[in-house]
Amino acid sequence: MSGSELAYSDAGSGPAVVLLHGYPFDRSMWREQVDFLTAHRYRIIAPDLRGFGETVAQTSVCEPSAPGHKLKSVPLNEADRTITSMADMARDVATLMDKLEIVDAAICGLSMGGYVAFEFVHLFPTRARALVLAGTRAPADNEQEKQARAQQAEQMLAKGMGDLAGATLPKLLAAGTLTEKPGVVGRVREMILRADPRGAAAAQRGMAARRDYSGDLPGIKVPVLIIVGRQDPIRPVTDAEFMHRGLSDSRLRIIEEAAHMTNTEQPEIFNRALQKFLGTAVV
Ligand code: MLT
């Protein structure tokens, strides 16, 4: 990790599950999954990926966000902020697992976290016991998408995260969530607004440069759970179906009343799907 370390939560005991957040979020998006899975005898590791959450800060000790959650971080290398590749993030996760003496784990990523999960299983095939790919996709960006990311990175650096929050909330959350779950809306908005534009911009550039993972699909030999929100306009059901067709051992769970933030919009349904999958794939 070239001198940097991640802030992370480490809770529970049992088979290890690593939760990788989306963009531009942080590990707090997994709150309901941490609570649920630790109660069901799993050890949950949830890092703030490079440039996000408390990993941004030059801190040595962070306050716990919830009782029993152990958080630690150390300085982030300034030079890492220009571009953070998905492979950088995957290597960070492996280094964190080394530090925690975790040989292998189920790797669960949402959206950007899914890209990191693809890189992780590619770089460290023996360390992923199973994958959960939520709201993500295998193909790389096209030129138009890459340009949009470059523009967004510049805008965030110039003006902060406010515009992004306004523009993306209606895509991240289903119409029903937006009208009926103000707590979820507020929580997602807050996560975006508190993201460090430098970390977010570096990750945007990293996502623009990411590989096409489509060719990796047939070579992934571990069990995979694909989760997608029926109303997700960012990574729609067709992306999930594409991965499902390419993988040799996958199951697809479509969550009807959710868009992109399936785990936060419908935590009970997401958790039950996760529990059922982990019960067969990991234990
Ligand atoms: C995310 O939620 O992580 C992003 O939508 C991923 C992306 O921009 O491709």
Coordinates of C-alpha atoms in Angstrom, one line a residue, residues 160-275:
G160 CA -17.0 20.6 -4.3
M161 CA -19.6 17.8 -4.1
G162 CA -22.8 19.8 -4.0
D163 CA -23.7 19.6 -7.7
L164 CA -23.0 15.9 -7.8
A165 CA -25.3 15.2 -4.9
G166 CA -28.2 17.2 -6.6
A167 CA -27.7 15.5 -9.9
T168 CA -27.2 11.9 -8.8
L169 CA -29.7 11.4 -6.0
P170 CA -32.6 10.8 -8.3
K171 CA -30.6 8.1 -10.1
L172 CA -29.1 6.5 -7.0
L173 CA -32.5 6.1 -5.3
A174 CA -35.8 4.7 -6.6
A175 CA -38.8 7.1 -6.8
G176 CA -40.4 5.3 -3.8
T177 CA -37.2 5.7 -1.7
L178 CA -37.1 9.4 -2.6
T179 CA -40.7 10.0 -1.4
E180 CA -41.1 7.6 1.4
K181 CA -37.6 7.3 3.1
P182 CA -36.3 10.7 3.9
G183 CA -33.8 9.1 6.3
V184 CA -32.2 7.2 3.5
V185 CA -32.2 10.2 1.2
G186 CA -30.6 12.3 3.9
R187 CA -28.0 9.7 4.7
V188 CA -26.9 9.2 1.0
R189 CA -26.8 13.0 0.4
E190 CA -24.7 13.5 3.5
M191 CA -22.3 10.7 2.4
I192 CA -21.8 12.4 -1.0
L193 CA -21.4 15.9 0.5
R194 CA -18.7 14.8 3.0
A195 CA -16.6 13.0 0.4
D196 CA -13.3 14.6 -0.2
P197 CA -13.3 16.0 -3.8
R198 CA -9.6 15.1 -4.3
G199 CA -10.2 11.4 -3.4
A200 CA -13.4 11.3 -5.4
A201 CA -11.7 12.9 -8.5
A202 CA -8.8 10.4 -8.2
A203 CA -11.3 7.5 -8.1
Q204 CA -13.2 9.0 -11.1
R205 CA -10.0 8.9 -13.1
G206 CA -9.4 5.4 -11.9
M207 CA -12.8 4.2 -12.9
A208 CA -12.4 5.8 -16.4
A209 CA -9.2 3.9 -16.8
R210 CA -10.5 0.6 -15.5
R211 CA -10.2 -2.6 -17.6
D212 CA -13.0 -4.4 -19.3
Y213 CA -13.8 -7.2 -17.0
S214 CA -16.0 -9.1 -19.4
G215 CA -13.2 -11.4 -20.4
D216 CA -12.6 -12.3 -16.8
L217 CA -16.1 -13.6 -16.3
P218 CA -15.6 -17.2 -17.5
G219 CA -12.4 -17.5 -15.4
I220 CA -14.1 -16.6 -12.1
K221 CA -14.5 -20.0 -10.5
V222 CA -15.9 -19.0 -7.1
P223 CA -19.7 -18.7 -6.5
V224 CA -21.1 -15.2 -7.3
L225 CA -24.2 -13.5 -6.1
I226 CA -25.3 -10.7 -8.4
I227 CA -27.7 -8.1 -6.9
V228 CA -29.4 -5.3 -8.9
G229 CA -32.2 -2.8 -8.3
R230 CA -35.0 -3.1 -10.8
Q231 CA -35.1 0.7 -11.0
D232 CA -31.3 1.3 -11.3
P233 CA -30.6 3.6 -14.3
I234 CA -26.9 3.7 -13.5
R235 CA -26.2 0.0 -13.7
P236 CA -29.4 -1.5 -15.0
V237 CA -30.7 -5.1 -14.9
T238 CA -29.2 -5.7 -18.4
D239 CA -25.7 -5.2 -16.9
A240 CA -26.5 -7.8 -14.2
E241 CA -27.9 -10.2 -16.7
F242 CA -24.7 -9.8 -18.9
M243 CA -22.5 -10.8 -15.9
H244 CA -24.9 -13.7 -15.0
R245 CA -24.6 -15.1 -18.6
G246 CA -20.8 -14.8 -18.5
L247 CA -20.2 -16.4 -15.1
S248 CA -20.1 -20.1 -14.5
D249 CA -21.5 -20.2 -11.0
S250 CA -23.8 -17.2 -10.3
R251 CA -27.2 -16.4 -9.1
L252 CA -29.1 -13.2 -9.8
R253 CA -31.3 -11.4 -7.3
I254 CA -33.3 -8.4 -8.6
I255 CA -34.6 -6.1 -5.9
E256 CA -37.9 -4.6 -7.2
E257 CA -38.2 -1.5 -5.0
A258 CA -34.7 -0.2 -5.3
A259 CA -32.4 1.7 -7.7
H260 CA -28.6 1.8 -7.3
M261 CA -28.3 1.8 -3.5
T262 CA -29.9 -1.6 -3.0
N263 CA -28.3 -2.3 0.3
T264 CA -29.4 1.0 1.8
E265 CA -32.8 1.3 0.1
Q266 CA -33.9 -2.3 0.9
P267 CA -31.6 -3.5 3.6
E268 CA -33.8 -6.4 4.8
I269 CA -34.1 -7.9 1.3
F270 CA -30.4 -7.3 0.6
N271 CA -29.4 -8.9 3.9
R272 CA -31.5 -12.0 3.4
A273 CA -30.1 -12.5 0.0
L274 CA -26.6 -12.1 1.3
Q275 CA -27.2 -14.5 4.2

